[in-house]
Amino acid sequence: MDELPPQLTAQEEGSHPYLVMKDQKPPIITKAIDALHRHKDEFFKKYGEEGTEAEKKAISLLSKLRNELQTDKPLLPLHDDWVDTDIWNQYLEDQHNLLNENDKKISWFQSSWLYVECYLYRRIHEALVLSSPISDFDVFKDSKDQNFLESRGAIEALCFYLQESKRTIEVVDENIQKDEFCKLLQIMLWGNKCDLAVVPGQSIPQTSSPLTILEGLKPFILVNNMDALWSLLLNKRKKSQENFSVIRVDFILDNAGFELVTDLVMADFLIASNLATEIHFHGKCIPWFVSDTNIKDVNWLITQLKAAESTYLSTCGLIWEDYLKKKTWVYHDHMFWTLPFEYCAMPHVAPDLYADLQKSNLILFKGDLNYRKLLGDRKWGLTIPFHEALNGFHPAPLCSIRTVKTQVQAGLAPGQGEQVADSNPEWMTSGNYGILQFDGGP
Ligand SMILES: O=P(O)(O)OC[C@H]1O[C@](O)(CO)[C@@H](O)[C@@H]1O
Ligand SMILES: [Mn+2]
């Protein structure tokens, strides 16, 4: 294979990665410190003086981290004893070994942006791990919960829509089913606007009914492979009705709150319509990019839904809990998702995960960070085929469902990027455009 395009870095002043590292990340660390402060009394109640000391320690480690970032210090090895510590330290060493003499240090603004951004969240985790007994405190939990609470209206509208659609799903014809499937795909797509890492700590709730705005947003979908997804699942369903075969769909989750609800609504619809017989969710095992989903967020969401006054919400809560209990839905959180590797490295870094994904009939990758990792965060030409930019990562048919927030994109039609740029120069970072980009697999 020819040489791969270079990865993005935050080196160039004024570039998008530079501004993210300079302006977005320090306030995210500050918000994490604030969250620890806010929970001070809780730590004391739970653990006494030891809790207070741990809170102080975590805050001082986070302040130090913020300073290292702001002064572009070299990245340091990790000092905790988490399951992935050695892998991170080996990664750092490998980065050093790759440097040739002219290259600069491994630091926040010089090295691969994907690496340093992931490393930042891993260091935030380290600050907590080193601050026992409050190590499993999630500094981002409050903001994730707030996003859910502020999106309640939209969530209720969505749960109502799901239940109405499920009432008739068995009897309506294929075209109507397809129409509903495509609507829910678009809701999953625009739900990805709600990540909290872009506007630190500021929730972008979904306040109006998401269903009413879909038509108007269609022109903003730059790659729209919904038909391919529908055909694939429809074929699987036909075969499964003949030979009772399993249809497995995997969701590589992104953000908690409203976006997670859109994903679960789709997962429910797939089961109800027999387009899938089992769903596998993949979340993060540590707090990640502020709003990404952990198991605690899933459990909290289900508890909230079950306790809601609205029967549309409580019914969803009960059904979803039941799916998880019966393993119709399975939740996984492999540590690979919180390592800095591009996905083409998965077969040798996490062969168990790759082998598991190979069992899937369709893998849905939610969000911008997943897209960056799919493409190695590389500067592929906009018209390079998606399949090629995946650089050998083809465990099964897959689809990226993502609002475009960073300058990583492949698979556009000739001239399409230029045309969009004419009307919206910020199109790659605004989050206003989306893709539903399919690759048929090996
Ligand atoms: O939640 P998402 O869609 O992955 O978006 C998170 C994005 O936010 C950023 O942290 C900042 O733009 C990106 O690095 C990342 O791609
Ligand atoms: Mn995210």
Short mmCIF file of C-alpha atoms and ligand atoms in Angstrom, two decimals:
data_model
loop_
_atom_site.label_atom_id
_atom_site.label_comp_id
_atom_site.label_asym_id
_atom_site.label_seq_id
_atom_site.Cartn_x
_atom_site.Cartn_y
_atom_site.Cartn_z
CA MET A 1 0.00 0.00 0.00
CA ASP A 2 1.20 3.55 -0.76
CA GLU A 3 2.14 5.80 2.11
CA LEU A 4 -0.87 6.77 4.21
CA PRO A 5 -1.94 10.41 4.44
CA PRO A 6 -0.67 12.18 7.58
CA GLN A 7 -2.76 12.37 10.74
CA LEU A 8 -4.18 15.70 11.94
CA THR A 9 -2.18 17.58 14.59
CA ALA A 10 -2.79 20.74 16.63
CA GLN A 11 0.51 22.21 15.43
CA GLU A 12 -0.73 24.92 13.13
CA GLU A 13 -1.91 28.02 15.02
CA GLY A 14 -5.52 28.83 14.25
CA SER A 15 -6.29 25.38 12.83
CA HIS A 16 -9.37 23.55 14.16
CA PRO A 17 -7.41 21.00 16.23
CA TYR A 18 -5.25 23.83 17.63
CA LEU A 19 -8.31 25.80 18.72
CA VAL A 20 -9.95 22.71 20.24
CA MET A 21 -6.84 22.00 22.30
CA LYS A 22 -6.28 25.62 23.26
CA ASP A 23 -9.84 26.83 23.88
CA GLN A 24 -12.06 23.79 24.50
CA LYS A 25 -9.96 21.44 26.56
CA PRO A 26 -8.77 23.64 29.49
CA PRO A 27 -12.39 24.60 30.39
CA ILE A 28 -13.34 20.91 30.24
CA ILE A 29 -10.69 20.21 32.90
CA THR A 30 -11.96 23.19 34.91
CA LYS A 31 -15.51 21.81 34.76
CA ALA A 32 -14.20 18.46 36.01
CA ILE A 33 -12.57 20.27 38.95
CA ASP A 34 -15.84 22.11 39.63
CA ALA A 35 -17.73 18.80 39.65
CA LEU A 36 -15.35 17.43 42.30
CA HIS A 37 -15.88 20.58 44.39
CA ARG A 38 -19.64 20.29 44.10
CA HIS A 39 -19.57 16.72 45.40
CA LYS A 40 -17.22 17.49 48.31
CA ASP A 41 -19.84 16.94 51.02
CA GLU A 42 -20.90 13.68 49.46
CA PHE A 43 -17.29 12.38 49.55
CA PHE A 44 -17.01 13.41 53.20
CA LYS A 45 -20.27 11.71 54.12
CA LYS A 46 -19.24 8.52 52.37
CA TYR A 47 -15.57 8.29 53.33
CA GLY A 48 -14.91 10.90 56.04
CA GLU A 49 -11.55 12.75 55.99
CA GLU A 50 -10.18 10.24 53.51
CA GLY A 51 -12.82 11.34 51.01
CA THR A 52 -11.92 15.00 51.48
CA GLU A 53 -8.23 14.24 51.01
CA ALA A 54 -8.96 12.23 47.87
CA GLU A 55 -11.00 15.09 46.43
CA LYS A 56 -8.12 17.50 47.05
CA LYS A 57 -5.66 15.11 45.45
CA ALA A 58 -7.79 14.64 42.32
CA ILE A 59 -8.17 18.41 42.00
CA SER A 60 -4.44 18.99 42.29
CA LEU A 61 -3.70 16.30 39.68
CA LEU A 62 -6.24 17.86 37.31
CA SER A 63 -4.80 21.35 37.84
CA LYS A 64 -1.36 20.00 37.02
CA LEU A 65 -2.75 18.34 33.91
CA ARG A 66 -4.35 21.61 32.76
CA ASN A 67 -1.03 23.37 33.21
CA GLU A 68 0.89 20.72 31.23
CA LEU A 69 -1.59 21.10 28.39
CA GLN A 70 -1.55 24.90 28.38
CA THR A 71 2.23 25.03 28.32
CA ASP A 72 2.61 22.24 25.73
CA LYS A 73 4.68 20.02 28.00
CA PRO A 74 5.81 16.57 26.82
CA LEU A 75 3.30 13.76 27.38
CA LEU A 76 4.16 11.70 30.46
CA PRO A 77 3.79 7.98 31.12
CA LEU A 78 0.79 6.97 33.24
CA HIS A 79 1.35 6.08 36.88
CA ASP A 80 -1.84 4.28 37.77
CA ASP A 81 -2.46 0.55 37.60
CA TRP A 82 -5.52 0.36 35.40
CA VAL A 83 -5.91 -2.56 33.00
CA ASP A 84 -4.63 -0.54 30.05
CA THR A 85 -1.76 1.41 31.69
CA ASP A 86 1.00 -0.66 30.05
CA ILE A 87 -0.59 -0.33 26.64
CA TRP A 88 -0.70 3.49 26.94
CA ASN A 89 2.91 3.64 28.13
CA GLN A 90 4.04 1.36 25.34
CA TYR A 91 2.17 3.58 22.86
CA LEU A 92 4.04 6.63 24.14
CA GLU A 93 7.34 4.81 23.84
CA ASP A 94 6.49 3.76 20.28
CA GLN A 95 5.74 7.39 19.42
CA HIS A 96 9.19 8.35 20.70
CA ASN A 97 10.81 5.62 18.66
CA LEU A 98 9.05 6.85 15.53
CA LEU A 99 10.49 10.34 15.89
CA ASN A 100 13.39 11.15 13.67
CA GLU A 101 15.88 13.82 14.60
CA ASN A 102 14.10 16.70 12.90
CA ASP A 103 10.85 15.94 14.57
CA LYS A 104 9.67 17.74 17.65
CA LYS A 105 8.75 16.31 21.05
CA ILE A 106 5.70 14.17 21.85
CA SER A 107 3.55 16.95 23.24
CA TRP A 108 0.03 18.28 23.24
CA PHE A 109 0.39 20.53 20.22
CA GLN A 110 2.99 18.56 18.23
CA SER A 111 1.76 14.97 18.16
CA SER A 112 -1.19 13.23 16.55
CA TRP A 113 -4.35 15.08 17.59
CA LEU A 114 -6.28 11.84 17.96
CA TYR A 115 -3.64 10.51 20.33
CA VAL A 116 -3.34 13.61 22.51
CA GLU A 117 -7.11 14.07 22.77
CA CYS A 118 -7.60 10.47 23.87
CA TYR A 119 -4.61 10.79 26.20
CA LEU A 120 -6.23 13.82 27.84
CA TYR A 121 -9.32 11.83 28.84
CA ARG A 122 -7.14 8.96 30.00
CA ARG A 123 -5.17 11.37 32.19
CA ILE A 124 -8.42 12.70 33.68
CA HIS A 125 -9.24 9.09 34.51
CA GLU A 126 -5.77 8.61 36.00
CA ALA A 127 -6.33 11.59 38.32
CA LEU A 128 -9.35 9.77 39.76
CA VAL A 129 -7.77 6.32 39.83
CA LEU A 130 -4.90 7.76 41.89
CA SER A 131 -7.40 9.35 44.29
CA SER A 132 -8.84 6.37 46.06
CA PRO A 133 -11.52 5.99 47.53
CA ILE A 134 -13.32 8.28 45.03
CA SER A 135 -11.77 6.56 41.99
CA ASP A 136 -15.01 5.60 40.32
CA PHE A 137 -16.47 9.12 40.46
CA ASP A 138 -17.45 10.27 36.96
CA VAL A 139 -16.60 13.97 36.67
CA PHE A 140 -18.89 14.29 33.63
CA LYS A 141 -21.93 12.48 35.01
CA ASP A 142 -23.87 15.60 36.04
CA SER A 143 -23.61 17.17 32.59
CA LYS A 144 -24.69 13.93 30.88
CA ASP A 145 -27.72 13.64 33.16
CA GLN A 146 -28.57 17.29 32.57
CA ASN A 147 -28.64 16.72 28.82
CA PHE A 148 -31.22 13.98 29.30
CA LEU A 149 -33.36 16.05 31.64
CA GLU A 150 -33.35 19.07 29.31
CA SER A 151 -34.31 16.90 26.34
CA ARG A 152 -37.30 15.30 28.03
CA GLY A 153 -39.89 16.80 25.68
CA ALA A 154 -38.14 15.48 22.60
CA ILE A 155 -37.51 12.12 24.25
CA GLU A 156 -41.19 11.79 25.09
CA ALA A 157 -42.17 12.60 21.50
CA LEU A 158 -39.75 9.96 20.29
CA CYS A 159 -40.93 7.27 22.70
CA PHE A 160 -44.53 8.02 21.70
CA TYR A 161 -43.62 7.69 18.02
CA LEU A 162 -41.85 4.38 18.65
CA GLN A 163 -44.81 2.86 20.44
CA GLU A 164 -47.31 4.00 17.83
CA SER A 165 -45.13 2.60 15.09
CA LYS A 166 -44.67 -0.73 16.92
CA ARG A 167 -48.45 -1.15 17.30
CA THR A 168 -48.87 -1.57 13.56
CA ILE A 169 -45.44 -2.74 12.47
CA GLU A 170 -46.48 -6.34 11.80
CA VAL A 171 -49.35 -5.36 9.49
CA VAL A 172 -48.07 -2.36 7.53
CA ASP A 173 -46.41 -2.91 4.17
CA GLU A 174 -42.68 -2.86 3.53
CA ASN A 175 -42.65 0.70 2.19
CA ILE A 176 -44.09 2.08 5.40
CA GLN A 177 -41.62 0.05 7.42
CA LYS A 178 -38.80 1.41 5.31
CA ASP A 179 -40.06 4.94 5.79
CA GLU A 180 -40.08 4.51 9.58
CA PHE A 181 -36.65 2.88 9.57
CA CYS A 182 -35.23 5.80 7.59
CA LYS A 183 -36.84 8.36 9.91
CA LEU A 184 -35.27 6.70 12.93
CA LEU A 185 -31.88 6.58 11.19
CA GLN A 186 -32.05 10.32 10.62
CA ILE A 187 -33.03 10.90 14.22
CA MET A 188 -29.99 8.88 15.30
CA LEU A 189 -27.89 11.02 12.99
CA TRP A 190 -29.08 14.42 14.21
CA GLY A 191 -29.01 13.14 17.79
CA ASN A 192 -25.24 13.19 17.36
CA LYS A 193 -25.32 16.99 17.41
CA CYS A 194 -25.84 16.71 21.16
CA ASP A 195 -22.28 15.92 22.26
CA LEU A 196 -21.02 17.96 25.16
CA ALA A 197 -17.34 18.07 24.22
CA VAL A 198 -17.84 20.82 21.64
CA VAL A 199 -19.36 23.39 23.98
CA PRO A 200 -17.74 22.36 27.24
CA GLY A 201 -20.25 21.70 29.94
CA GLN A 202 -22.96 23.36 27.97
CA SER A 203 -25.69 20.94 27.17
CA ILE A 204 -27.23 21.14 23.69
CA PRO A 205 -30.64 19.74 24.50
CA GLN A 206 -33.14 18.63 21.94
CA THR A 207 -36.20 20.71 22.77
CA SER A 208 -38.52 20.46 19.77
CA SER A 209 -39.93 17.21 18.42
CA PRO A 210 -37.08 15.74 16.39
CA LEU A 211 -39.49 14.17 13.91
CA THR A 212 -40.82 17.44 12.55
CA ILE A 213 -37.46 18.75 11.43
CA LEU A 214 -36.23 15.79 9.39
CA GLU A 215 -37.41 16.91 5.94
CA GLY A 216 -35.75 20.30 6.27
CA LEU A 217 -32.46 18.67 7.26
CA LYS A 218 -32.28 16.23 4.33
CA PRO A 219 -30.14 18.55 2.14
CA PHE A 220 -27.54 18.55 4.91
CA ILE A 221 -26.92 14.80 4.62
CA LEU A 222 -23.84 14.68 2.41
CA VAL A 223 -23.65 10.91 2.06
CA ASN A 224 -26.94 9.11 2.39
CA ASN A 225 -26.71 5.33 2.15
CA MET A 226 -29.97 4.57 3.98
CA ASP A 227 -31.22 2.46 1.05
CA ALA A 228 -28.24 0.13 1.32
CA LEU A 229 -28.86 -0.39 5.04
CA TRP A 230 -32.52 -1.12 4.43
CA SER A 231 -31.82 -3.64 1.64
CA LEU A 232 -29.23 -5.42 3.73
CA LEU A 233 -31.53 -5.87 6.73
CA LEU A 234 -34.54 -6.72 4.60
CA ASN A 235 -32.59 -9.51 2.87
CA LYS A 236 -31.41 -10.81 6.21
CA ARG A 237 -34.98 -10.82 7.50
CA LYS A 238 -36.21 -12.81 4.50
CA LYS A 239 -33.47 -15.40 5.01
CA SER A 240 -34.05 -15.50 8.75
CA GLN A 241 -37.75 -16.19 8.22
CA GLU A 242 -36.78 -19.23 6.13
CA ASN A 243 -34.02 -20.69 8.29
CA PHE A 244 -34.43 -18.95 11.70
CA SER A 245 -30.94 -17.50 11.46
CA VAL A 246 -29.78 -14.81 13.88
CA ILE A 247 -29.61 -11.21 12.68
CA ARG A 248 -27.08 -9.36 14.76
CA VAL A 249 -26.72 -5.56 14.68
CA ASP A 250 -23.96 -3.81 16.67
CA PHE A 251 -24.11 -0.21 17.87
CA ILE A 252 -20.78 1.41 18.64
CA LEU A 253 -22.31 4.00 20.92
CA ASP A 254 -21.33 7.61 21.28
CA ASN A 255 -22.99 10.13 23.59
CA ALA A 256 -25.31 9.53 26.54
CA GLY A 257 -28.47 11.60 27.05
CA PHE A 258 -30.63 12.38 24.04
CA GLU A 259 -28.35 10.65 21.50
CA LEU A 260 -28.38 7.40 23.48
CA VAL A 261 -32.18 7.46 23.53
CA THR A 262 -32.26 7.78 19.73
CA ASP A 263 -30.00 4.71 19.49
CA LEU A 264 -32.12 2.66 21.87
CA VAL A 265 -35.29 3.65 20.04
CA MET A 266 -33.77 2.33 16.81
CA ALA A 267 -32.61 -0.85 18.56
CA ASP A 268 -36.15 -1.41 19.86
CA PHE A 269 -37.61 -0.81 16.40
CA LEU A 270 -35.18 -3.30 14.81
CA ILE A 271 -36.20 -6.04 17.24
CA ALA A 272 -39.92 -5.26 16.96
CA SER A 273 -39.80 -5.36 13.16
CA ASN A 274 -37.67 -8.53 13.06
CA LEU A 275 -34.98 -6.66 11.17
CA ALA A 276 -32.65 -7.81 13.95
CA THR A 277 -32.89 -10.61 16.45
CA GLU A 278 -30.09 -9.46 18.73
CA ILE A 279 -28.46 -6.11 19.40
CA HIS A 280 -24.98 -5.62 20.80
CA PHE A 281 -24.11 -2.22 22.27
CA HIS A 282 -20.54 -1.11 22.77
CA GLY A 283 -19.95 1.67 25.31
CA LYS A 284 -16.90 3.14 27.02
CA CYS A 285 -15.46 1.70 30.25
CA ILE A 286 -14.18 5.07 31.54
CA PRO A 287 -15.55 8.64 31.35
CA TRP A 288 -14.67 9.71 27.83
CA PHE A 289 -14.90 12.86 25.68
CA VAL A 290 -17.25 14.35 28.29
CA SER A 291 -20.51 12.88 27.07
CA ASP A 292 -19.75 9.33 25.90
CA THR A 293 -21.86 6.51 27.27
CA ASN A 294 -20.78 4.32 30.21
CA ILE A 295 -22.80 1.44 31.69
CA LYS A 296 -23.83 3.73 34.56
CA ASP A 297 -25.43 6.12 32.07
CA VAL A 298 -27.45 3.28 30.53
CA ASN A 299 -28.65 2.08 33.93
CA TRP A 300 -29.45 5.61 35.08
CA LEU A 301 -31.41 6.27 31.89
CA ILE A 302 -33.50 3.13 32.32
CA THR A 303 -34.21 3.97 35.96
CA GLN A 304 -35.31 7.49 34.96
CA LEU A 305 -37.56 6.21 32.21
CA LYS A 306 -39.19 3.57 34.37
CA ALA A 307 -39.95 6.14 37.07
CA ALA A 308 -41.37 8.74 34.65
CA GLU A 309 -45.00 9.79 34.87
CA SER A 310 -45.48 9.56 31.12
CA THR A 311 -46.44 6.02 30.18
CA TYR A 312 -44.57 6.40 26.87
CA LEU A 313 -41.35 6.83 28.83
CA SER A 314 -42.05 4.24 31.51
CA THR A 315 -43.05 1.62 28.91
CA CYS A 316 -39.74 2.15 27.09
CA GLY A 317 -37.87 1.85 30.39
CA LEU A 318 -39.55 -1.46 31.21
CA ILE A 319 -39.16 -2.97 27.75
CA TRP A 320 -35.52 -1.96 27.46
CA GLU A 321 -34.69 -3.35 30.88
CA ASP A 322 -36.32 -6.59 29.84
CA TYR A 323 -34.34 -6.77 26.57
CA LEU A 324 -31.13 -6.39 28.58
CA LYS A 325 -32.18 -9.02 31.11
CA LYS A 326 -33.08 -11.49 28.39
CA LYS A 327 -29.90 -10.74 26.42
CA THR A 328 -31.84 -9.72 23.35
CA TRP A 329 -29.75 -6.62 23.97
CA VAL A 330 -26.18 -7.15 25.16
CA TYR A 331 -24.00 -4.37 26.52
CA HIS A 332 -20.19 -4.55 26.15
CA ASP A 333 -17.43 -2.13 27.10
CA HIS A 334 -14.13 -3.35 25.72
CA MET A 335 -11.17 -1.19 26.71
CA PHE A 336 -10.10 -0.87 23.06
CA TRP A 337 -12.71 1.89 22.58
CA THR A 338 -10.83 4.08 25.05
CA LEU A 339 -7.36 3.51 23.61
CA PRO A 340 -5.85 5.90 21.04
CA PHE A 341 -5.59 3.41 18.16
CA GLU A 342 -7.12 3.84 14.75
CA TYR A 343 -9.58 1.04 14.02
CA CYS A 344 -7.45 -0.63 11.36
CA ALA A 345 -5.13 -1.58 14.26
CA MET A 346 -7.93 -3.52 15.97
CA PRO A 347 -7.07 -6.99 14.56
CA HIS A 348 -3.67 -6.97 16.27
CA VAL A 349 -4.39 -4.75 19.31
CA ALA A 350 -7.74 -6.32 20.25
CA PRO A 351 -8.15 -9.52 18.20
CA ASP A 352 -10.94 -10.73 20.54
CA LEU A 353 -13.03 -7.63 19.83
CA TYR A 354 -12.37 -7.84 16.09
CA ALA A 355 -13.40 -11.51 16.04
CA ASP A 356 -16.57 -10.62 17.93
CA LEU A 357 -17.46 -7.83 15.49
CA GLN A 358 -16.97 -10.25 12.61
CA LYS A 359 -20.06 -12.06 13.86
CA SER A 360 -22.18 -8.99 13.23
CA ASN A 361 -24.45 -8.50 10.22
CA LEU A 362 -24.22 -4.73 10.49
CA ILE A 363 -22.14 -2.42 12.68
CA LEU A 364 -23.38 1.14 13.26
CA PHE A 365 -20.62 3.54 14.32
CA LYS A 366 -22.08 6.57 16.00
CA GLY A 367 -20.48 9.99 16.06
CA ASP A 368 -17.48 12.00 15.05
CA LEU A 369 -14.76 10.41 17.13
CA ASN A 370 -15.66 6.96 15.82
CA TYR A 371 -15.40 8.32 12.28
CA ARG A 372 -12.00 9.82 13.02
CA LYS A 373 -10.80 6.47 14.32
CA LEU A 374 -12.29 4.62 11.35
CA LEU A 375 -10.27 6.85 9.04
CA GLY A 376 -7.21 6.98 11.32
CA ASP A 377 -7.82 10.75 11.72
CA ARG A 378 -5.99 11.11 8.43
CA LYS A 379 -6.19 13.78 5.75
CA TRP A 380 -7.72 11.56 3.09
CA GLY A 381 -8.83 13.37 -0.04
CA LEU A 382 -12.55 14.08 0.13
CA THR A 383 -13.24 11.85 -2.87
CA ILE A 384 -11.15 8.84 -1.81
CA PRO A 385 -13.59 5.92 -1.54
CA PHE A 386 -14.75 5.22 2.03
CA HIS A 387 -13.74 1.55 1.64
CA GLU A 388 -10.16 2.55 0.82
CA ALA A 389 -9.94 5.07 3.68
CA LEU A 390 -10.94 2.32 6.13
CA ASN A 391 -7.48 0.97 5.39
CA GLY A 392 -8.31 -2.71 5.77
CA PHE A 393 -10.80 -2.39 8.65
CA HIS A 394 -13.66 -4.54 7.37
CA PRO A 395 -14.93 -6.82 10.16
CA ALA A 396 -18.48 -6.82 8.71
CA PRO A 397 -20.75 -4.44 6.77
CA LEU A 398 -20.61 -1.12 8.62
CA CYS A 399 -22.09 2.34 8.57
CA SER A 400 -20.92 5.60 10.07
CA ILE A 401 -23.75 7.79 11.37
CA ARG A 402 -22.15 11.08 12.26
CA THR A 403 -22.54 14.83 12.18
CA VAL A 404 -19.36 16.27 10.68
CA LYS A 405 -17.39 18.07 13.42
CA THR A 406 -13.78 17.63 12.29
CA GLN A 407 -11.81 17.87 9.07
CA VAL A 408 -11.79 14.17 8.34
CA GLN A 409 -13.95 13.01 5.47
CA ALA A 410 -13.80 10.57 2.57
CA GLY A 411 -16.22 9.22 0.00
CA LEU A 412 -17.74 12.46 -1.30
CA ALA A 413 -18.68 12.93 -4.96
CA PRO A 414 -16.25 14.94 -7.13
CA GLY A 415 -16.84 18.66 -6.54
CA GLN A 416 -19.24 18.07 -3.65
CA GLY A 417 -16.89 19.30 -0.92
CA GLU A 418 -16.06 22.47 -2.87
CA GLN A 419 -19.73 23.14 -3.46
CA VAL A 420 -20.64 22.81 0.22
CA ALA A 421 -17.64 24.92 1.20
CA ASP A 422 -18.88 27.72 -1.08
CA SER A 423 -22.06 28.15 0.91
CA ASN A 424 -20.62 27.21 4.31
CA PRO A 425 -16.84 27.52 4.75
CA GLU A 426 -17.13 25.98 8.22
CA TRP A 427 -18.98 22.91 6.97
CA MET A 428 -16.46 20.40 8.33
CA THR A 429 -16.50 21.68 11.89
CA SER A 430 -19.97 23.16 12.35
CA GLY A 431 -21.80 19.89 13.08
CA ASN A 432 -24.52 21.09 10.70
CA TYR A 433 -23.84 18.42 8.08
CA GLY A 434 -24.23 14.71 8.48
CA ILE A 435 -23.33 11.41 6.84
CA LEU A 436 -24.88 7.95 6.80
CA GLN A 437 -21.95 6.27 5.07
CA PHE A 438 -22.04 2.54 4.37
CA ASP A 439 -19.31 0.06 3.52
CA GLY A 440 -20.36 -3.41 2.44
CA GLY A 441 -17.42 -5.10 4.12
CA PRO A 442 -14.59 -7.36 3.09
O1 LIG B 1 -19.30 12.94 20.33
P1 LIG B 1 -18.64 12.95 19.01
O2 LIG B 1 -19.61 13.09 17.88
O3 LIG B 1 -17.70 11.82 18.80
O4 LIG B 1 -17.80 14.29 18.94
C1 LIG B 1 -16.75 14.56 19.75
C2 LIG B 1 -15.87 15.49 19.00
O5 LIG B 1 -15.60 16.58 19.80
C3 LIG B 1 -14.24 16.90 19.76
O6 LIG B 1 -13.67 16.52 20.97
C4 LIG B 1 -14.00 18.35 19.57
O7 LIG B 1 -14.43 18.80 18.35
C5 LIG B 1 -13.70 16.07 18.63
O8 LIG B 1 -12.44 15.70 18.87
C6 LIG B 1 -14.58 14.90 18.61
O9 LIG B 1 -14.47 14.32 17.38
MN MN B 2 -18.84 11.68 22.00
#
